[in-house]
mmCIF file of C-alpha atoms and ligand atoms in Angstrom:
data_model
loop_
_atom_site.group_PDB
_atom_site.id
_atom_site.type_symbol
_atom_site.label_atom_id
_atom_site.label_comp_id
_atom_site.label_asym_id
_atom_site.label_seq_id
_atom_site.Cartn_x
_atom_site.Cartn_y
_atom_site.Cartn_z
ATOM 1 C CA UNK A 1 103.785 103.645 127.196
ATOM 2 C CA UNK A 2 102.597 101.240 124.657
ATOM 3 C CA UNK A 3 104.199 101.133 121.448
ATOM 4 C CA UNK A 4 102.377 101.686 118.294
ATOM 5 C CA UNK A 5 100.880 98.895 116.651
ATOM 6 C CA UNK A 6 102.584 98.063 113.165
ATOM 7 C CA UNK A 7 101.131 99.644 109.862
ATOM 8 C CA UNK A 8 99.514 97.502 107.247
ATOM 9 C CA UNK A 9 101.300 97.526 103.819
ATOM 10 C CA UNK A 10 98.146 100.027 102.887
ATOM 11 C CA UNK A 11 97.360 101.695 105.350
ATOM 12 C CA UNK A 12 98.465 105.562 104.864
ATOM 13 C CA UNK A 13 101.574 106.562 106.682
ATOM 14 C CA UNK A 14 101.050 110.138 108.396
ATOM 15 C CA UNK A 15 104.279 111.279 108.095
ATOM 16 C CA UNK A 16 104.099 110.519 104.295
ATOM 17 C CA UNK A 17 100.284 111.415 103.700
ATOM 18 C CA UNK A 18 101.528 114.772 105.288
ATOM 19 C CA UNK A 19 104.636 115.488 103.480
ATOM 20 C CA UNK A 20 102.905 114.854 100.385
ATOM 21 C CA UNK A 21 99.876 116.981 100.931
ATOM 22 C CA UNK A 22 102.025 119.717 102.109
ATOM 23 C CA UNK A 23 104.595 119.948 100.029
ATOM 24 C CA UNK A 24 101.976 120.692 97.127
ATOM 25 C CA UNK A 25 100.185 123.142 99.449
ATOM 26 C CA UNK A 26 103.657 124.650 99.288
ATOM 27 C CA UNK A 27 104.355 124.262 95.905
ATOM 28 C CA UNK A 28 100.984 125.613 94.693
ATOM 29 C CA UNK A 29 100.485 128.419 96.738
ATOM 30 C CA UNK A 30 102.308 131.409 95.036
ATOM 31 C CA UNK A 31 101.086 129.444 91.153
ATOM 32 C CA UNK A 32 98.611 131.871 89.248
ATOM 33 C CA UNK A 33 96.110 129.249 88.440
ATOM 34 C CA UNK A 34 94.166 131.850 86.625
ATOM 35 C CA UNK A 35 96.258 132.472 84.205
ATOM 36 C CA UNK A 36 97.244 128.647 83.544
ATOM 37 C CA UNK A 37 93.193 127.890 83.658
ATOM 38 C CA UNK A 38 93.691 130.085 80.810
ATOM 39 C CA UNK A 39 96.224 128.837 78.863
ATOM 40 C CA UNK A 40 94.894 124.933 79.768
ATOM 41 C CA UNK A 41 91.454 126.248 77.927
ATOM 42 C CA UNK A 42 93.124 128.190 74.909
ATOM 43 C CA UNK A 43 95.375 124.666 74.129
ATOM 44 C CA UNK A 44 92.188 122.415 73.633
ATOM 45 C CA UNK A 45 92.548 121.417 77.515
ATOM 46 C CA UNK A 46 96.241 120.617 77.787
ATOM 47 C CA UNK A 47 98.880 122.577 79.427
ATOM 48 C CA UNK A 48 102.477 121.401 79.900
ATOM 49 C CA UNK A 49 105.002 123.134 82.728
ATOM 50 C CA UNK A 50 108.531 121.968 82.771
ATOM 51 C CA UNK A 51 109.374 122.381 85.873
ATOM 52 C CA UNK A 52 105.900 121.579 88.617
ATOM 53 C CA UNK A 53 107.537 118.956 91.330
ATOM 54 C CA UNK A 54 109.228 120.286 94.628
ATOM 55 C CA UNK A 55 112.226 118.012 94.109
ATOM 56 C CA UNK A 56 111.566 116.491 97.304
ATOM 57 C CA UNK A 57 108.156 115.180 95.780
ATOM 58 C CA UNK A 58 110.420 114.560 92.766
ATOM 59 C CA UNK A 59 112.824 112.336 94.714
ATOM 60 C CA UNK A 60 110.220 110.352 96.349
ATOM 61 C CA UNK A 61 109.013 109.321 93.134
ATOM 62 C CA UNK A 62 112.339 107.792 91.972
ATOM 63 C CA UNK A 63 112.341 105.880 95.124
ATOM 64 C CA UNK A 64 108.854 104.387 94.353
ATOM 65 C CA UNK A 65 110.171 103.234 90.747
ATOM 66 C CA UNK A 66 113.494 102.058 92.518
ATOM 67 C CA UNK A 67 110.761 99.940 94.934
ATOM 68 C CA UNK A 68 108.585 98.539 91.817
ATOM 69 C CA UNK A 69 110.792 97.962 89.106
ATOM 70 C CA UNK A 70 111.187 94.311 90.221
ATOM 71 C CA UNK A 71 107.125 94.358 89.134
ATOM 72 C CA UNK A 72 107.227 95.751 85.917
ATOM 73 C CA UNK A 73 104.327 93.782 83.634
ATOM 74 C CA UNK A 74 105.766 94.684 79.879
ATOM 75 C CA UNK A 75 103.607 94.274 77.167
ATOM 76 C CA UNK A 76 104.144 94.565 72.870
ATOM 77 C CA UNK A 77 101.281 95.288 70.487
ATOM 78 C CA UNK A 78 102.405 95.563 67.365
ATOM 79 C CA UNK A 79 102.207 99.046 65.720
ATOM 80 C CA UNK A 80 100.746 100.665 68.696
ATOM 81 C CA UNK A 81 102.862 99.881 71.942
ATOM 82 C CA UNK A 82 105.951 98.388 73.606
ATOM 83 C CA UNK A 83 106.778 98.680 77.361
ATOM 84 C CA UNK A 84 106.673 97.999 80.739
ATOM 85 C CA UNK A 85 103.432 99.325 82.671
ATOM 86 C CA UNK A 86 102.837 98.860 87.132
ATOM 87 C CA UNK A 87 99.342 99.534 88.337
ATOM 88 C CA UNK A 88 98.455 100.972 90.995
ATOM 89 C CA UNK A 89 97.676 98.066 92.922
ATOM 90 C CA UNK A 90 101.394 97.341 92.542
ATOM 91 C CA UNK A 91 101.912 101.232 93.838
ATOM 92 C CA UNK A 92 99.929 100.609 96.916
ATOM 93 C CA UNK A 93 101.917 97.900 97.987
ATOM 94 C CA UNK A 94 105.443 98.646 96.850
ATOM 95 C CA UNK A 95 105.424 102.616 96.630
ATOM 96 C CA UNK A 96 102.491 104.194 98.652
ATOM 97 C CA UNK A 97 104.048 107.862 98.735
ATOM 98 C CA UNK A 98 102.893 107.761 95.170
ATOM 99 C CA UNK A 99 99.276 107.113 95.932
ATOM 100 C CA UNK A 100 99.103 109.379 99.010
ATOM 101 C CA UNK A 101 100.501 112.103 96.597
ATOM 102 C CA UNK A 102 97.243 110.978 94.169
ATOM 103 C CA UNK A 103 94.845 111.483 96.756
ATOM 104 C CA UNK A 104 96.827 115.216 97.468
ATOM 105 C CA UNK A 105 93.885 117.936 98.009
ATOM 106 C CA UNK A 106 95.917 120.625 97.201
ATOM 107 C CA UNK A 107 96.914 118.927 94.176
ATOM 108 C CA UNK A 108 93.467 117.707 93.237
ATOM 109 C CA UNK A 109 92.060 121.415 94.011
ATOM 110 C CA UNK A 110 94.547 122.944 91.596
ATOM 111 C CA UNK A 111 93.913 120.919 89.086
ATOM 112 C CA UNK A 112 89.747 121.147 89.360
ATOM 113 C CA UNK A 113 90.609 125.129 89.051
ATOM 114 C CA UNK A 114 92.711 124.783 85.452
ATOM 115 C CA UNK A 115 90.045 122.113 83.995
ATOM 116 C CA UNK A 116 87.128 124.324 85.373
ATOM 117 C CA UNK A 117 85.810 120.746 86.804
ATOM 118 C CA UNK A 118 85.184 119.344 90.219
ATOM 119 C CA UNK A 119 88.032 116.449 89.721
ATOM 120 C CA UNK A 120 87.543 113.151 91.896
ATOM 121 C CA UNK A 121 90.004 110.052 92.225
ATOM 122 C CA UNK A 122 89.122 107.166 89.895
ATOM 123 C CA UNK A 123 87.409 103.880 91.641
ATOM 124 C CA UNK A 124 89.528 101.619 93.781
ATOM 125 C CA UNK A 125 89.581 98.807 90.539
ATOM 126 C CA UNK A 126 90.743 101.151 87.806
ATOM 127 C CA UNK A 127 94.481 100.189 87.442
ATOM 128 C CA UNK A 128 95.106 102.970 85.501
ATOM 129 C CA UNK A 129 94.043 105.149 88.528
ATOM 130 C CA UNK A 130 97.799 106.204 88.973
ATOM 131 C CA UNK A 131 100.461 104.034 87.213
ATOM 132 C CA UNK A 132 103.997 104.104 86.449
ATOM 133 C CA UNK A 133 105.660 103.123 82.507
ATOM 134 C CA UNK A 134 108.648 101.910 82.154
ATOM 135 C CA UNK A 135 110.372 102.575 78.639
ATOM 136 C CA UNK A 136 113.588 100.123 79.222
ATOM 137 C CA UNK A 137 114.317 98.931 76.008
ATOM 138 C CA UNK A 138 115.603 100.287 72.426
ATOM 139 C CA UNK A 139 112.128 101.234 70.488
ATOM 140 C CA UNK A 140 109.815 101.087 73.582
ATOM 141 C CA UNK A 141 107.216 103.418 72.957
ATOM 142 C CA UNK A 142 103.714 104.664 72.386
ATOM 143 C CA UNK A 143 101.812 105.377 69.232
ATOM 144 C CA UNK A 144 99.232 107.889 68.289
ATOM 145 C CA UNK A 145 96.336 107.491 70.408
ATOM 146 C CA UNK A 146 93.684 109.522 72.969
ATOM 147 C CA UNK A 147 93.326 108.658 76.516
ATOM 148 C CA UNK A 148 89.905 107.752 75.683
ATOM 149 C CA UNK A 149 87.531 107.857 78.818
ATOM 150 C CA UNK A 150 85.425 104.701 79.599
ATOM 151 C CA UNK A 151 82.989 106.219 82.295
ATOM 152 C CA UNK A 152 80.510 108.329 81.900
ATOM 153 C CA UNK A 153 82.363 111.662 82.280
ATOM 154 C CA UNK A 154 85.400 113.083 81.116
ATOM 155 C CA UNK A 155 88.598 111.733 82.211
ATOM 156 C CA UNK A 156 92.025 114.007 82.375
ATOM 157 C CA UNK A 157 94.950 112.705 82.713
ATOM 158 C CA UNK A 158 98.355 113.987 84.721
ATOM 159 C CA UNK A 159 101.440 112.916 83.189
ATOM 160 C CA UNK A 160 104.564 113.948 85.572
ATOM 161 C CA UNK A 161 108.047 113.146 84.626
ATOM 162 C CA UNK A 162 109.834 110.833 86.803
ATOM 163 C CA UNK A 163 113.280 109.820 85.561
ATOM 164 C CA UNK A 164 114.747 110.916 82.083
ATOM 165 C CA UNK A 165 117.628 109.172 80.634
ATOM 166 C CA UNK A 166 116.133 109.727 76.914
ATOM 167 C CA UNK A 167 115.714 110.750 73.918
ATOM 168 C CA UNK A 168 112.106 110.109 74.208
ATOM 169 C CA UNK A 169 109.098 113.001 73.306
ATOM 170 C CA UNK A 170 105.575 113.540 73.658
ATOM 171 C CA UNK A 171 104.706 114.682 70.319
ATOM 172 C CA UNK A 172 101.023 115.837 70.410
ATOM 173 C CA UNK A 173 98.097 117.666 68.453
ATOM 174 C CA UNK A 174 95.955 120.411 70.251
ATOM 175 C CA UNK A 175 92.685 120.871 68.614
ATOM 176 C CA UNK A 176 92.047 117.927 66.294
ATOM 177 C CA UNK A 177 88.221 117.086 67.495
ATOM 178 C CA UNK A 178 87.135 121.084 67.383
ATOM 179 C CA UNK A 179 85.878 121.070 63.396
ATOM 180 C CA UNK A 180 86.197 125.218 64.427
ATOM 181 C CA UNK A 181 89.842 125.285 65.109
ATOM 182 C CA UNK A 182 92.568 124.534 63.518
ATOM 183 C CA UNK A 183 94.820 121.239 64.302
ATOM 184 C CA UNK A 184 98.216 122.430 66.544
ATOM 185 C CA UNK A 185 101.053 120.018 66.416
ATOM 186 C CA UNK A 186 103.998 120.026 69.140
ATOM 187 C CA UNK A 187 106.462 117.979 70.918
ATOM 188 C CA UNK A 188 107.649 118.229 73.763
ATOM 189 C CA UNK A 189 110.477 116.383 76.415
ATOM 190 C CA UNK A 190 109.573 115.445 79.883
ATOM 191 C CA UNK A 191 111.771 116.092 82.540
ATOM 192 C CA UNK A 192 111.615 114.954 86.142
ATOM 193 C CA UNK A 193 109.324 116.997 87.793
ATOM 194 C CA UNK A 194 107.484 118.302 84.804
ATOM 195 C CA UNK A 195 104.025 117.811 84.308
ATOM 196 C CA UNK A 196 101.463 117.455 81.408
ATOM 197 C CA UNK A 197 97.594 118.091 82.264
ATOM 198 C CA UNK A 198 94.999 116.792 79.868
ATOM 199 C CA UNK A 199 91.546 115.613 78.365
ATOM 200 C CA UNK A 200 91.903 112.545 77.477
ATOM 201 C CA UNK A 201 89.215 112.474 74.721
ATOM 202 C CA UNK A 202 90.467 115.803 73.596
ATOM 203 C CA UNK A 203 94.584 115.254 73.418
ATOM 204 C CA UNK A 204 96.156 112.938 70.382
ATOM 205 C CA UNK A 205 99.563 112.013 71.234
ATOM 206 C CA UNK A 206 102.405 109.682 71.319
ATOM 207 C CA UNK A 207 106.302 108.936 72.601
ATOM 208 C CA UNK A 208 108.742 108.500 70.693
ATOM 209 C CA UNK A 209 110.412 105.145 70.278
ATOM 210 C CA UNK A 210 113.173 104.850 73.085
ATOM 211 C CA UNK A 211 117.379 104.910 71.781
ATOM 212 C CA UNK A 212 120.170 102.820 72.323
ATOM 213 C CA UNK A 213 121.418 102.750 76.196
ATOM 214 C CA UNK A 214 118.312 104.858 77.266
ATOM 215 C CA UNK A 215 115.783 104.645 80.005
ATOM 216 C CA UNK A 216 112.774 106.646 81.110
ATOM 217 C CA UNK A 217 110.207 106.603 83.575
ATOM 218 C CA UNK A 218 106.619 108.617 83.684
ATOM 219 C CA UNK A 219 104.164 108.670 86.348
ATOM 220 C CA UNK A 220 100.127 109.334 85.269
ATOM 221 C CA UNK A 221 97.485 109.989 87.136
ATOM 222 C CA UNK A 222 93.831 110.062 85.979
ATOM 223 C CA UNK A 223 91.188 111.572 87.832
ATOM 224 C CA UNK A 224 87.242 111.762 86.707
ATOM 225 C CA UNK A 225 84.544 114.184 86.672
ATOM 226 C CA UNK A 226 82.072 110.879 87.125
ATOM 227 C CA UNK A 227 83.198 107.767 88.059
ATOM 228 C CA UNK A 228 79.795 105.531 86.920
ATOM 229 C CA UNK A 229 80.938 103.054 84.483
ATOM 230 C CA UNK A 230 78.534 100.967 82.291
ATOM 231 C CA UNK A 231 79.178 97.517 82.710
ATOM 232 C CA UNK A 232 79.915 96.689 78.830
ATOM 233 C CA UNK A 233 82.627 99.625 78.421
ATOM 234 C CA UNK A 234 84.349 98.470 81.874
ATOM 235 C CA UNK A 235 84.202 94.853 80.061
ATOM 236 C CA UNK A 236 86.204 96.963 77.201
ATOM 237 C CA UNK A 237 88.375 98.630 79.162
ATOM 238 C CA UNK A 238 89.634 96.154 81.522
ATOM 239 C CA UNK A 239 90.380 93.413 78.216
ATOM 240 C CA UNK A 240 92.320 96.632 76.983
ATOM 241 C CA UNK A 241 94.201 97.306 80.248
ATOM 242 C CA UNK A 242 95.097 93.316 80.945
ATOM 243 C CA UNK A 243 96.254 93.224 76.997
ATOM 244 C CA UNK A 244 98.156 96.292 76.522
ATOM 245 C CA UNK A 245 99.263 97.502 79.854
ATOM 246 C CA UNK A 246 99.506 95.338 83.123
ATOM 247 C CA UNK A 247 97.631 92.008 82.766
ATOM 248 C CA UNK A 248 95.307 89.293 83.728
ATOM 249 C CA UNK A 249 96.315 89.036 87.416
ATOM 250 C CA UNK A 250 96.527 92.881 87.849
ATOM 251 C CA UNK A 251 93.414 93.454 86.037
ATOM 252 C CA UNK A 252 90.991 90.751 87.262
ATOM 253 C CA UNK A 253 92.884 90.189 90.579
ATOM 254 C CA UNK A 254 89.298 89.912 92.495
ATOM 255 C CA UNK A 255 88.490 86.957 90.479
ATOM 256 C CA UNK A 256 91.957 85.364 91.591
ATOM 257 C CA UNK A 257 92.809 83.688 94.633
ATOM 258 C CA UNK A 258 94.641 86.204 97.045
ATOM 259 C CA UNK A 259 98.095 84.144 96.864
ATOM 260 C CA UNK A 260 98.487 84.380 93.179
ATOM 261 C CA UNK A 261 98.086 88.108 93.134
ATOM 262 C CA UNK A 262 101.269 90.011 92.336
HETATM 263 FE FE1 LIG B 1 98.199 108.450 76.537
#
């Protein structure tokens, strides 16, 4: 019998692709997404659960930042943002579980059913598709922003807690672009496994600076309702992403020669 022919660095591994899929089959089976589609649409289109992972998912995940860190890109912007940021480009060579749980039906399907959407991955050059941030060092953080969407449709976003070592929060306000309803401040803290479902336009948040001696580690994934871009606002958002999150090479790597990617 022949032996198998060696896998590409990414090209899916079946095993993987299959835990992955299945474990959130598992995982999301017995979950009353009726009542969560509820309580996403009564919070302004965010819910928060503190405890979503299977820890074997959970596990994985710490493996893939374990795999990457030597490829963190950190970046400081005075006032706004301070921290390390890996695309998924990085991801797809370093940590593929990750982007095989991404590309999870069962997950995707879930989360179509709490945003009342039909949910698809983001295009193959969006770094941001599913990336990991590193907050490594004392005051590393995020401030107030929205996860503003550059294509044509909405944009929600998946934040899952990875590792938690911190004192960090999410501090966020439900509400503030309905003129109708009231704004709804809370805070919350991440812990591996958890998970955070958004709008991007519709969520303002932030984390809190990182302590002394702390470390922390998120995973997001964004997924779109249309993925058509016009070509000035992906001008805008890749100077954005290359600035503030994982840089030049990462962001315009098709315009570099193949060797100098990273
Ligand atoms: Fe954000």
């Amino acid at each position: 019998m022949n032996a198998p022919a060696p896998r590409g660095l990414l090209e899916p591994d079946p095993d993987t692709q299959l835990n992955a899929d299945q474990s959130m089959t598992a995982r999301l089976r017995g979950t009353d997404a009726s009542t969560l589609k509820r309580d996403f649409a009564q919070q302004g289109a965010f819910l928060y659960l503190e405890d979503f992972l299977p820890p074997e998912v959970t596990a994985q995940l710490v493996a893939g930042v374990e795999a990457v860190k030597a490829s963190v890109n950190r970046n400081y912007l005075p006032g706004h943002k301070q921290g390390g940021s890996v695309s998924r480009h990085t991801i797809d060579q370093l940590a593929p579980f990750i982007a095989e749980l991404y590309r999870s039906p069962a997950l995707i399907d879930w989360l179509a059913r709490l945003c009342g959407e039909s949910l698809q991955v983001s295009p193959a050059d969006d770094p941001h598709a599913y990336a990991l941030y590193f907050y490594t060092r004392p005051g590393d953080h995020i401030g107030w922003h929205y996860d503003t969407s550059y294509y044509e449709g909405r944009r929600y976003t998946l934040l899952l807690g990875v590792i938690d070592q911190s004192s960090c929060r999410l501090d966020y306000e439900l509400h503030t672009r309905e003129p109708e309803v009231a704004d709804q401040p809370g805070s919350v803290q991440i812990p591996p496994g958890g998970l955070v479902f958004f709008d991007g336009d519709a969520l303002r948040h932030r984390i809190t600076p990182l302590g002394e001696n702390e470390f922390r580690v998120s995973l997001t994934f964004e997924y779109v309702t249309n993925p058509n871009m016009r070509a000035w606002r992906r001008f805008i958002s890749n100077m954005k992403d290359a600035v503030a999150y994982f840089g030049f090479r990462q962001v315009f790597r098709k315009l570099l020669p193949a060797a100098k990617r990273t």
